[in-house]
Amino acid sequence: GVEVRDNDDGSYMASFVAEQFGEAKLSVSINGQPLKGSPYSIVVGRNYPAIVKPSKIVNGNGSMSCPEGIAFNKDGMWAVADWSNHCVYLFDDRDELVRTIGSYGSSDGQFNHPRGVSFDSHNHLYVSDCYNDRIQKFDIHGNYLLKFGSEGSSDGQLKHPFGVVVHNDKVYVADSNNNRISVFQT
């Protein structure tokens, strides 16, 4: 059916649900008399709802600066790589900050501009440590487990890794400055 709304300014708004997408003819009449120019040629498209504003803003401890990658694990916990603060924030399924992993540096468990994050099926967290040219792995409690990759362009080496995704026991790395995707077996 057609819904007609009086705009109280001499104009009216008509809305309807079309039966198909594409070009169509729209006939408009008042008291049985067609309006001048009716029927009108129109194009019917899909109506996608607009996202007007976020339903919630999450900023960890209030110092998040340049968040980059984000990933969820199977239990609803999620991680955010913070590029400028050289750390990763872990949140629970209620969006509460649980812990912060890392600080600036090149030692195990430290970061120099983390970019991407991903969880594996065992809830281990993988972080692309961009300017340290490596991937680091942590347990769900934030404990450092291992690292792989080093600066270079040979097999197993990385140059500024950005995104990281774990799928079917393989770690896929967007190896930015080598212009490739590097794949590692877990």
Short mmCIF file of N, CA and C in Angstrom, two decimals:
data_model
loop_
_atom_site.label_atom_id
_atom_site.label_comp_id
_atom_site.label_asym_id
_atom_site.label_seq_id
_atom_site.Cartn_x
_atom_site.Cartn_y
_atom_site.Cartn_z
N GLY A 1 0.81 -1.17 0.00
CA GLY A 1 0.00 0.00 0.00
C GLY A 1 0.86 1.25 0.00
N VAL A 2 0.18 2.33 -0.21
CA VAL A 2 0.83 3.64 -0.24
C VAL A 2 0.46 4.40 1.01
N GLU A 3 1.47 5.01 1.65
CA GLU A 3 1.22 5.88 2.79
C GLU A 3 1.42 7.31 2.34
N VAL A 4 0.45 8.18 2.69
CA VAL A 4 0.55 9.59 2.32
C VAL A 4 0.55 10.41 3.61
N ARG A 5 1.54 11.32 3.70
CA ARG A 5 1.66 12.16 4.90
C ARG A 5 1.54 13.62 4.49
N ASP A 6 0.68 14.36 5.20
CA ASP A 6 0.51 15.79 4.98
C ASP A 6 1.64 16.51 5.70
N ASN A 7 2.45 17.28 4.98
CA ASN A 7 3.57 18.01 5.58
C ASN A 7 3.13 19.34 6.20
N ASP A 8 1.84 19.63 6.17
CA ASP A 8 1.27 20.87 6.73
C ASP A 8 1.86 22.13 6.12
N ASP A 9 2.36 22.04 4.90
CA ASP A 9 2.88 23.22 4.21
C ASP A 9 2.41 23.26 2.75
N GLY A 10 1.34 22.50 2.48
CA GLY A 10 0.83 22.43 1.13
C GLY A 10 1.44 21.30 0.31
N SER A 11 2.37 20.57 0.92
CA SER A 11 2.99 19.45 0.22
C SER A 11 2.68 18.16 0.96
N TYR A 12 2.85 17.07 0.25
CA TYR A 12 2.57 15.76 0.80
C TYR A 12 3.74 14.83 0.52
N MET A 13 3.92 13.84 1.39
CA MET A 13 4.97 12.83 1.20
C MET A 13 4.29 11.49 1.04
N ALA A 14 4.57 10.84 -0.09
CA ALA A 14 4.01 9.51 -0.34
C ALA A 14 5.14 8.50 -0.28
N SER A 15 4.90 7.38 0.36
CA SER A 15 5.91 6.32 0.40
C SER A 15 5.23 4.98 0.12
N PHE A 16 6.01 4.08 -0.48
CA PHE A 16 5.48 2.78 -0.84
C PHE A 16 6.64 1.80 -0.94
N VAL A 17 6.34 0.53 -0.95
CA VAL A 17 7.34 -0.51 -1.16
C VAL A 17 7.14 -1.06 -2.56
N ALA A 18 8.18 -0.92 -3.38
CA ALA A 18 8.10 -1.38 -4.76
C ALA A 18 8.20 -2.89 -4.82
N GLU A 19 7.62 -3.47 -5.84
CA GLU A 19 7.66 -4.92 -6.02
C GLU A 19 8.96 -5.39 -6.63
N GLN A 20 9.67 -4.48 -7.32
CA GLN A 20 10.94 -4.86 -7.94
C GLN A 20 11.82 -3.62 -8.05
N PHE A 21 13.12 -3.83 -8.26
CA PHE A 21 14.07 -2.74 -8.42
C PHE A 21 14.23 -2.41 -9.89
N GLY A 22 14.69 -1.20 -10.16
CA GLY A 22 14.94 -0.78 -11.54
C GLY A 22 14.00 0.34 -11.94
N GLU A 23 13.83 0.51 -13.25
CA GLU A 23 12.96 1.57 -13.77
C GLU A 23 11.50 1.18 -13.57
N ALA A 24 10.68 2.20 -13.26
CA ALA A 24 9.26 1.96 -13.04
C ALA A 24 8.49 3.22 -13.42
N LYS A 25 7.19 3.08 -13.54
CA LYS A 25 6.29 4.20 -13.80
C LYS A 25 5.46 4.43 -12.54
N LEU A 26 5.36 5.69 -12.12
CA LEU A 26 4.60 6.05 -10.93
C LEU A 26 3.46 6.97 -11.36
N SER A 27 2.23 6.49 -11.18
CA SER A 27 1.05 7.28 -11.50
C SER A 27 0.52 7.92 -10.23
N VAL A 28 0.29 9.23 -10.30
CA VAL A 28 -0.22 9.96 -9.13
C VAL A 28 -1.48 10.70 -9.55
N SER A 29 -2.53 10.52 -8.74
CA SER A 29 -3.78 11.22 -9.04
C SER A 29 -4.40 11.72 -7.74
N ILE A 30 -5.18 12.80 -7.88
CA ILE A 30 -5.92 13.37 -6.75
C ILE A 30 -7.38 13.41 -7.15
N ASN A 31 -8.23 12.80 -6.33
CA ASN A 31 -9.66 12.70 -6.61
C ASN A 31 -9.92 12.13 -8.00
N GLY A 32 -9.10 11.14 -8.37
CA GLY A 32 -9.29 10.45 -9.64
C GLY A 32 -8.69 11.15 -10.84
N GLN A 33 -8.14 12.34 -10.67
CA GLN A 33 -7.55 13.10 -11.76
C GLN A 33 -6.02 13.00 -11.68
N PRO A 34 -5.36 12.54 -12.77
CA PRO A 34 -3.91 12.44 -12.75
C PRO A 34 -3.24 13.80 -12.65
N LEU A 35 -2.14 13.84 -11.89
CA LEU A 35 -1.37 15.07 -11.82
C LEU A 35 -0.69 15.32 -13.15
N LYS A 36 -0.38 16.59 -13.42
CA LYS A 36 0.29 16.95 -14.66
C LYS A 36 1.63 16.21 -14.73
N GLY A 37 1.88 15.54 -15.86
CA GLY A 37 3.13 14.80 -16.06
C GLY A 37 3.06 13.35 -15.62
N SER A 38 1.98 12.96 -14.93
CA SER A 38 1.83 11.58 -14.46
C SER A 38 1.41 10.71 -15.64
N PRO A 39 1.96 9.53 -15.79
CA PRO A 39 2.86 8.82 -14.88
C PRO A 39 4.31 9.31 -15.01
N TYR A 40 5.04 9.25 -13.91
CA TYR A 40 6.42 9.68 -13.84
C TYR A 40 7.34 8.46 -13.97
N SER A 41 8.47 8.65 -14.63
CA SER A 41 9.48 7.60 -14.70
C SER A 41 10.39 7.74 -13.48
N ILE A 42 10.55 6.65 -12.75
CA ILE A 42 11.40 6.66 -11.56
C ILE A 42 12.33 5.45 -11.60
N VAL A 43 13.38 5.52 -10.81
CA VAL A 43 14.29 4.39 -10.64
C VAL A 43 14.18 3.95 -9.19
N VAL A 44 13.85 2.69 -8.99
CA VAL A 44 13.69 2.14 -7.64
C VAL A 44 14.98 1.42 -7.26
N GLY A 45 15.56 1.84 -6.14
CA GLY A 45 16.79 1.22 -5.64
C GLY A 45 16.54 0.59 -4.29
N ARG A 46 17.57 -0.03 -3.78
CA ARG A 46 17.48 -0.64 -2.45
C ARG A 46 17.53 0.45 -1.39
N ASN A 47 16.80 0.24 -0.31
CA ASN A 47 16.80 1.18 0.80
C ASN A 47 17.70 0.63 1.90
N TYR A 48 18.89 1.17 2.00
CA TYR A 48 19.82 0.74 3.04
C TYR A 48 19.70 1.67 4.22
N PRO A 49 19.57 1.12 5.43
CA PRO A 49 19.46 2.00 6.60
C PRO A 49 20.77 2.74 6.83
N ALA A 50 20.66 3.99 7.20
CA ALA A 50 21.85 4.81 7.46
C ALA A 50 22.29 4.65 8.91
N ILE A 51 23.59 4.61 9.09
CA ILE A 51 24.13 4.62 10.46
C ILE A 51 24.37 6.08 10.79
N VAL A 52 23.60 6.58 11.72
CA VAL A 52 23.66 7.99 12.04
C VAL A 52 24.72 8.29 13.08
N LYS A 53 24.76 7.48 14.12
CA LYS A 53 25.75 7.69 15.16
C LYS A 53 26.02 6.35 15.84
N PRO A 54 27.20 6.19 16.42
CA PRO A 54 27.48 4.93 17.11
C PRO A 54 26.59 4.79 18.34
N SER A 55 26.28 3.56 18.66
CA SER A 55 25.45 3.32 19.84
C SER A 55 26.28 3.39 21.12
N LYS A 56 27.60 3.34 20.97
CA LYS A 56 28.47 3.36 22.14
C LYS A 56 29.86 3.78 21.69
N ILE A 57 30.54 4.52 22.51
CA ILE A 57 31.93 4.89 22.26
C ILE A 57 32.78 4.17 23.29
N VAL A 58 33.80 3.44 22.83
CA VAL A 58 34.70 2.72 23.73
C VAL A 58 36.09 3.31 23.53
N ASN A 59 36.70 3.73 24.62
CA ASN A 59 38.03 4.33 24.54
C ASN A 59 38.96 3.76 25.60
N GLY A 60 38.74 2.53 25.99
CA GLY A 60 39.64 1.89 26.95
C GLY A 60 39.79 2.71 28.21
N ASN A 61 41.00 3.05 28.52
CA ASN A 61 41.28 3.83 29.73
C ASN A 61 41.28 5.33 29.45
N GLY A 62 40.77 5.73 28.31
CA GLY A 62 40.67 7.14 27.98
C GLY A 62 41.87 7.67 27.23
N SER A 63 42.87 6.83 26.99
CA SER A 63 44.07 7.32 26.31
C SER A 63 44.28 6.68 24.94
N MET A 64 43.26 6.02 24.40
CA MET A 64 43.41 5.40 23.09
C MET A 64 43.76 6.48 22.06
N SER A 65 44.78 6.18 21.25
CA SER A 65 45.26 7.15 20.27
C SER A 65 45.63 6.41 18.99
N CYS A 66 44.86 6.60 17.96
CA CYS A 66 45.08 5.99 16.66
C CYS A 66 44.88 4.47 16.68
N PRO A 67 43.66 4.03 17.05
CA PRO A 67 43.37 2.59 16.98
C PRO A 67 43.43 2.12 15.54
N GLU A 68 43.99 0.95 15.34
CA GLU A 68 44.15 0.41 13.98
C GLU A 68 43.33 -0.87 13.83
N GLY A 69 43.95 -2.04 14.03
CA GLY A 69 43.25 -3.30 13.85
C GLY A 69 42.33 -3.62 15.00
N ILE A 70 41.31 -4.41 14.70
CA ILE A 70 40.36 -4.88 15.72
C ILE A 70 39.96 -6.31 15.37
N ALA A 71 39.84 -7.15 16.41
CA ALA A 71 39.46 -8.56 16.19
C ALA A 71 38.69 -9.07 17.40
N PHE A 72 37.79 -10.03 17.15
CA PHE A 72 37.01 -10.67 18.20
C PHE A 72 37.39 -12.13 18.29
N ASN A 73 37.35 -12.68 19.52
CA ASN A 73 37.54 -14.13 19.65
C ASN A 73 36.19 -14.80 19.78
N LYS A 74 36.19 -16.11 19.89
CA LYS A 74 34.94 -16.88 19.91
C LYS A 74 34.11 -16.65 21.17
N ASP A 75 34.72 -16.07 22.22
CA ASP A 75 34.01 -15.82 23.47
C ASP A 75 33.52 -14.39 23.61
N GLY A 76 33.72 -13.58 22.58
CA GLY A 76 33.26 -12.20 22.62
C GLY A 76 34.29 -11.21 23.11
N MET A 77 35.46 -11.69 23.53
CA MET A 77 36.52 -10.78 23.90
C MET A 77 37.06 -10.16 22.62
N TRP A 78 37.54 -8.92 22.71
CA TRP A 78 38.07 -8.28 21.52
C TRP A 78 39.32 -7.49 21.83
N ALA A 79 40.13 -7.30 20.78
CA ALA A 79 41.42 -6.64 20.90
C ALA A 79 41.48 -5.49 19.90
N VAL A 80 42.20 -4.44 20.30
CA VAL A 80 42.43 -3.28 19.44
C VAL A 80 43.91 -2.94 19.49
N ALA A 81 44.54 -2.86 18.33
CA ALA A 81 45.92 -2.40 18.25
C ALA A 81 45.92 -0.88 18.26
N ASP A 82 46.69 -0.29 19.18
CA ASP A 82 46.81 1.16 19.27
C ASP A 82 48.16 1.58 18.71
N TRP A 83 48.15 2.12 17.51
CA TRP A 83 49.35 2.49 16.76
C TRP A 83 50.22 3.48 17.53
N SER A 84 49.64 4.55 18.04
CA SER A 84 50.42 5.62 18.66
C SER A 84 50.88 5.29 20.07
N ASN A 85 50.10 4.50 20.80
CA ASN A 85 50.48 4.15 22.17
C ASN A 85 51.29 2.87 22.25
N HIS A 86 51.55 2.23 21.10
CA HIS A 86 52.40 1.04 21.03
C HIS A 86 51.92 -0.06 21.98
N CYS A 87 50.60 -0.33 21.92
CA CYS A 87 50.04 -1.36 22.80
C CYS A 87 48.81 -1.98 22.16
N VAL A 88 48.28 -3.00 22.81
CA VAL A 88 47.03 -3.64 22.40
C VAL A 88 46.12 -3.66 23.61
N TYR A 89 44.88 -3.22 23.41
CA TYR A 89 43.87 -3.25 24.47
C TYR A 89 43.02 -4.50 24.30
N LEU A 90 42.75 -5.19 25.40
CA LEU A 90 41.83 -6.33 25.40
C LEU A 90 40.57 -5.94 26.17
N PHE A 91 39.41 -6.18 25.55
CA PHE A 91 38.12 -5.86 26.15
C PHE A 91 37.31 -7.14 26.31
N ASP A 92 36.42 -7.15 27.30
CA ASP A 92 35.54 -8.31 27.47
C ASP A 92 34.29 -8.12 26.63
N ASP A 93 33.37 -9.07 26.74
CA ASP A 93 32.15 -9.02 25.92
C ASP A 93 31.17 -7.95 26.37
N ARG A 94 31.47 -7.23 27.45
CA ARG A 94 30.66 -6.09 27.90
C ARG A 94 31.35 -4.77 27.54
N ASP A 95 32.39 -4.86 26.70
CA ASP A 95 33.16 -3.71 26.22
C ASP A 95 33.94 -3.01 27.33
N GLU A 96 34.27 -3.75 28.36
CA GLU A 96 35.08 -3.22 29.46
C GLU A 96 36.54 -3.58 29.23
N LEU A 97 37.43 -2.64 29.47
CA LEU A 97 38.86 -2.89 29.32
C LEU A 97 39.31 -3.91 30.35
N VAL A 98 39.93 -4.99 29.89
CA VAL A 98 40.42 -6.05 30.76
C VAL A 98 41.91 -5.85 31.05
N ARG A 99 42.69 -5.57 29.99
CA ARG A 99 44.12 -5.38 30.18
C ARG A 99 44.71 -4.68 28.98
N THR A 100 45.89 -4.15 29.19
CA THR A 100 46.68 -3.56 28.13
C THR A 100 47.94 -4.39 27.98
N ILE A 101 48.27 -4.73 26.74
CA ILE A 101 49.44 -5.54 26.45
C ILE A 101 50.48 -4.66 25.76
N GLY A 102 51.70 -4.72 26.25
CA GLY A 102 52.82 -4.10 25.57
C GLY A 102 53.08 -2.66 25.91
N SER A 103 54.20 -2.18 25.38
CA SER A 103 54.66 -0.81 25.50
C SER A 103 55.62 -0.59 24.35
N TYR A 104 56.15 0.62 24.25
CA TYR A 104 57.08 0.91 23.16
C TYR A 104 58.40 0.19 23.35
N GLY A 105 58.89 -0.44 22.28
CA GLY A 105 60.20 -1.08 22.32
C GLY A 105 60.31 -2.20 21.33
N SER A 106 61.43 -2.91 21.41
CA SER A 106 61.67 -4.01 20.48
C SER A 106 61.91 -5.34 21.19
N SER A 107 61.78 -5.36 22.50
CA SER A 107 61.92 -6.61 23.25
C SER A 107 60.66 -7.45 23.08
N ASP A 108 60.72 -8.70 23.48
CA ASP A 108 59.55 -9.58 23.43
C ASP A 108 58.42 -8.95 24.23
N GLY A 109 57.24 -8.89 23.61
CA GLY A 109 56.08 -8.32 24.28
C GLY A 109 55.96 -6.81 24.14
N GLN A 110 56.92 -6.18 23.50
CA GLN A 110 56.85 -4.75 23.23
C GLN A 110 56.55 -4.52 21.76
N PHE A 111 56.09 -3.31 21.44
CA PHE A 111 55.68 -2.99 20.07
C PHE A 111 56.29 -1.68 19.59
N ASN A 112 56.46 -1.61 18.29
CA ASN A 112 56.78 -0.36 17.61
C ASN A 112 55.73 -0.20 16.52
N HIS A 113 54.63 0.40 16.89
CA HIS A 113 53.47 0.66 16.04
C HIS A 113 52.75 -0.63 15.60
N PRO A 114 51.99 -1.23 16.53
CA PRO A 114 51.18 -2.40 16.14
C PRO A 114 50.05 -1.97 15.21
N ARG A 115 49.74 -2.82 14.22
CA ARG A 115 48.71 -2.48 13.23
C ARG A 115 47.52 -3.44 13.27
N GLY A 116 47.78 -4.72 13.09
CA GLY A 116 46.70 -5.69 12.97
C GLY A 116 46.67 -6.64 14.14
N VAL A 117 45.49 -7.20 14.40
CA VAL A 117 45.31 -8.19 15.46
C VAL A 117 44.38 -9.28 14.95
N SER A 118 44.58 -10.50 15.46
CA SER A 118 43.71 -11.62 15.09
C SER A 118 43.80 -12.68 16.18
N PHE A 119 42.70 -13.39 16.40
CA PHE A 119 42.68 -14.51 17.34
C PHE A 119 42.65 -15.81 16.57
N ASP A 120 43.29 -16.85 17.12
CA ASP A 120 43.15 -18.19 16.55
C ASP A 120 42.06 -18.94 17.30
N SER A 121 41.82 -20.16 16.94
CA SER A 121 40.75 -20.95 17.55
C SER A 121 41.01 -21.32 19.00
N HIS A 122 42.24 -21.09 19.47
CA HIS A 122 42.60 -21.37 20.88
C HIS A 122 42.65 -20.10 21.70
N ASN A 123 42.12 -19.01 21.15
CA ASN A 123 42.10 -17.69 21.78
C ASN A 123 43.48 -17.08 21.96
N HIS A 124 44.45 -17.52 21.17
CA HIS A 124 45.75 -16.85 21.16
C HIS A 124 45.62 -15.61 20.29
N LEU A 125 46.29 -14.56 20.70
CA LEU A 125 46.24 -13.28 20.00
C LEU A 125 47.52 -13.08 19.19
N TYR A 126 47.35 -12.75 17.92
CA TYR A 126 48.48 -12.44 17.04
C TYR A 126 48.45 -10.95 16.74
N VAL A 127 49.62 -10.31 16.81
CA VAL A 127 49.72 -8.87 16.61
C VAL A 127 50.79 -8.58 15.56
N SER A 128 50.43 -7.81 14.54
CA SER A 128 51.45 -7.37 13.57
C SER A 128 52.15 -6.15 14.16
N ASP A 129 53.43 -6.33 14.43
CA ASP A 129 54.29 -5.33 15.06
C ASP A 129 55.04 -4.63 13.92
N CYS A 130 54.42 -3.61 13.36
CA CYS A 130 54.80 -3.04 12.07
C CYS A 130 56.27 -2.65 11.95
N TYR A 131 56.76 -1.75 12.81
CA TYR A 131 58.13 -1.25 12.62
C TYR A 131 59.17 -2.16 13.26
N ASN A 132 58.75 -3.20 13.96
CA ASN A 132 59.69 -4.24 14.40
C ASN A 132 59.71 -5.39 13.40
N ASP A 133 58.91 -5.29 12.35
CA ASP A 133 58.90 -6.25 11.24
C ASP A 133 58.69 -7.69 11.71
N ARG A 134 57.67 -7.89 12.54
CA ARG A 134 57.42 -9.23 13.08
C ARG A 134 55.96 -9.37 13.49
N ILE A 135 55.60 -10.62 13.77
CA ILE A 135 54.30 -10.95 14.35
C ILE A 135 54.59 -11.51 15.73
N GLN A 136 53.80 -11.06 16.72
CA GLN A 136 53.94 -11.60 18.08
C GLN A 136 52.66 -12.33 18.47
N LYS A 137 52.81 -13.36 19.27
CA LYS A 137 51.69 -14.18 19.72
C LYS A 137 51.60 -14.12 21.25
N PHE A 138 50.37 -13.97 21.75
CA PHE A 138 50.11 -13.85 23.19
C PHE A 138 48.98 -14.80 23.58
N ASP A 139 48.95 -15.19 24.85
CA ASP A 139 47.79 -15.93 25.33
C ASP A 139 46.71 -14.93 25.71
N ILE A 140 45.55 -15.42 26.09
CA ILE A 140 44.40 -14.57 26.38
C ILE A 140 44.63 -13.68 27.60
N HIS A 141 45.63 -14.01 28.42
CA HIS A 141 45.95 -13.22 29.60
C HIS A 141 47.00 -12.16 29.30
N GLY A 142 47.43 -12.11 28.05
CA GLY A 142 48.41 -11.10 27.66
C GLY A 142 49.85 -11.53 27.82
N ASN A 143 50.07 -12.80 28.11
CA ASN A 143 51.44 -13.30 28.26
C ASN A 143 52.06 -13.56 26.89
N TYR A 144 53.28 -13.07 26.72
CA TYR A 144 54.01 -13.26 25.47
C TYR A 144 54.31 -14.75 25.29
N LEU A 145 54.08 -15.27 24.07
CA LEU A 145 54.36 -16.67 23.78
C LEU A 145 55.50 -16.84 22.78
N LEU A 146 55.45 -16.12 21.67
CA LEU A 146 56.49 -16.26 20.66
C LEU A 146 56.40 -15.14 19.65
N LYS A 147 57.40 -15.09 18.76
CA LYS A 147 57.42 -14.13 17.67
C LYS A 147 57.95 -14.83 16.43
N PHE A 148 57.61 -14.31 15.27
CA PHE A 148 58.20 -14.79 14.03
C PHE A 148 58.26 -13.65 13.04
N GLY A 149 59.18 -13.79 12.08
CA GLY A 149 59.44 -12.73 11.11
C GLY A 149 60.60 -11.88 11.58
N SER A 150 61.28 -11.30 10.62
CA SER A 150 62.36 -10.35 10.86
C SER A 150 62.43 -9.45 9.65
N GLU A 151 63.17 -8.34 9.75
CA GLU A 151 63.21 -7.40 8.64
C GLU A 151 63.90 -7.99 7.42
N GLY A 152 63.25 -7.90 6.28
CA GLY A 152 63.83 -8.37 5.04
C GLY A 152 62.78 -8.77 4.04
N SER A 153 63.24 -9.30 2.90
CA SER A 153 62.32 -9.69 1.84
C SER A 153 62.44 -11.16 1.47
N SER A 154 63.26 -11.91 2.18
CA SER A 154 63.36 -13.35 1.93
C SER A 154 62.18 -14.07 2.56
N ASP A 155 62.05 -15.37 2.28
CA ASP A 155 61.00 -16.17 2.89
C ASP A 155 61.09 -16.06 4.42
N GLY A 156 59.94 -15.84 5.05
CA GLY A 156 59.90 -15.73 6.51
C GLY A 156 60.24 -14.35 7.03
N GLN A 157 60.63 -13.44 6.15
CA GLN A 157 60.94 -12.08 6.58
C GLN A 157 59.80 -11.14 6.19
N LEU A 158 59.71 -10.02 6.89
CA LEU A 158 58.63 -9.06 6.71
C LEU A 158 59.19 -7.65 6.64
N LYS A 159 58.47 -6.79 5.94
CA LYS A 159 58.79 -5.35 5.93
C LYS A 159 57.50 -4.60 6.22
N HIS A 160 57.36 -4.15 7.43
CA HIS A 160 56.20 -3.37 7.88
C HIS A 160 54.89 -4.13 7.69
N PRO A 161 54.70 -5.22 8.41
CA PRO A 161 53.43 -5.95 8.30
C PRO A 161 52.27 -5.12 8.84
N PHE A 162 51.18 -5.13 8.10
CA PHE A 162 49.98 -4.39 8.51
C PHE A 162 48.95 -5.36 9.08
N GLY A 163 48.10 -5.91 8.23
CA GLY A 163 47.03 -6.79 8.68
C GLY A 163 47.52 -8.19 8.96
N VAL A 164 46.83 -8.86 9.87
CA VAL A 164 47.13 -10.26 10.19
C VAL A 164 45.80 -10.97 10.43
N VAL A 165 45.66 -12.17 9.84
CA VAL A 165 44.46 -12.98 10.02
C VAL A 165 44.89 -14.42 10.22
N VAL A 166 44.30 -15.09 11.20
CA VAL A 166 44.56 -16.51 11.44
C VAL A 166 43.35 -17.28 10.94
N HIS A 167 43.63 -18.29 10.08
CA HIS A 167 42.55 -19.09 9.52
C HIS A 167 43.09 -20.49 9.25
N ASN A 168 42.39 -21.49 9.76
CA ASN A 168 42.77 -22.90 9.54
C ASN A 168 44.24 -23.16 9.84
N ASP A 169 44.69 -22.74 11.01
CA ASP A 169 46.07 -22.97 11.47
C ASP A 169 47.12 -22.32 10.59
N LYS A 170 46.75 -21.31 9.86
CA LYS A 170 47.72 -20.53 9.08
C LYS A 170 47.58 -19.07 9.47
N VAL A 171 48.70 -18.36 9.48
CA VAL A 171 48.71 -16.93 9.77
C VAL A 171 49.00 -16.20 8.47
N TYR A 172 48.04 -15.40 8.03
CA TYR A 172 48.17 -14.62 6.80
C TYR A 172 48.55 -13.19 7.19
N VAL A 173 49.63 -12.69 6.60
CA VAL A 173 50.14 -11.37 6.96
C VAL A 173 50.18 -10.48 5.73
N ALA A 174 49.58 -9.30 5.83
CA ALA A 174 49.70 -8.29 4.78
C ALA A 174 51.07 -7.66 4.94
N ASP A 175 52.02 -8.14 4.16
CA ASP A 175 53.43 -7.75 4.24
C ASP A 175 53.60 -6.51 3.37
N SER A 176 53.29 -5.37 3.94
CA SER A 176 53.09 -4.11 3.22
C SER A 176 54.24 -3.71 2.30
N ASN A 177 55.41 -3.53 2.84
CA ASN A 177 56.50 -3.01 2.02
C ASN A 177 57.16 -4.07 1.15
N ASN A 178 56.79 -5.33 1.32
CA ASN A 178 57.23 -6.37 0.39
C ASN A 178 56.18 -6.62 -0.70
N ASN A 179 55.05 -5.92 -0.59
CA ASN A 179 53.97 -6.02 -1.59
C ASN A 179 53.52 -7.46 -1.79
N ARG A 180 53.23 -8.14 -0.69
CA ARG A 180 52.81 -9.54 -0.77
C ARG A 180 52.02 -9.93 0.47
N ILE A 181 51.43 -11.09 0.41
CA ILE A 181 50.82 -11.72 1.57
C ILE A 181 51.74 -12.88 1.94
N SER A 182 52.23 -12.85 3.17
CA SER A 182 53.09 -13.93 3.66
C SER A 182 52.24 -14.86 4.49
N VAL A 183 52.41 -16.15 4.29
CA VAL A 183 51.60 -17.15 5.00
C VAL A 183 52.53 -18.01 5.84
N PHE A 184 52.18 -18.14 7.13
CA PHE A 184 52.95 -18.93 8.08
C PHE A 184 52.08 -20.03 8.65
N GLN A 185 52.64 -21.18 8.89
CA GLN A 185 51.93 -22.30 9.53
C GLN A 185 52.05 -22.13 11.03
N THR A 186 50.93 -22.31 11.78
CA THR A 186 51.01 -22.19 13.23
C THR A 186 51.48 -23.48 13.86
#
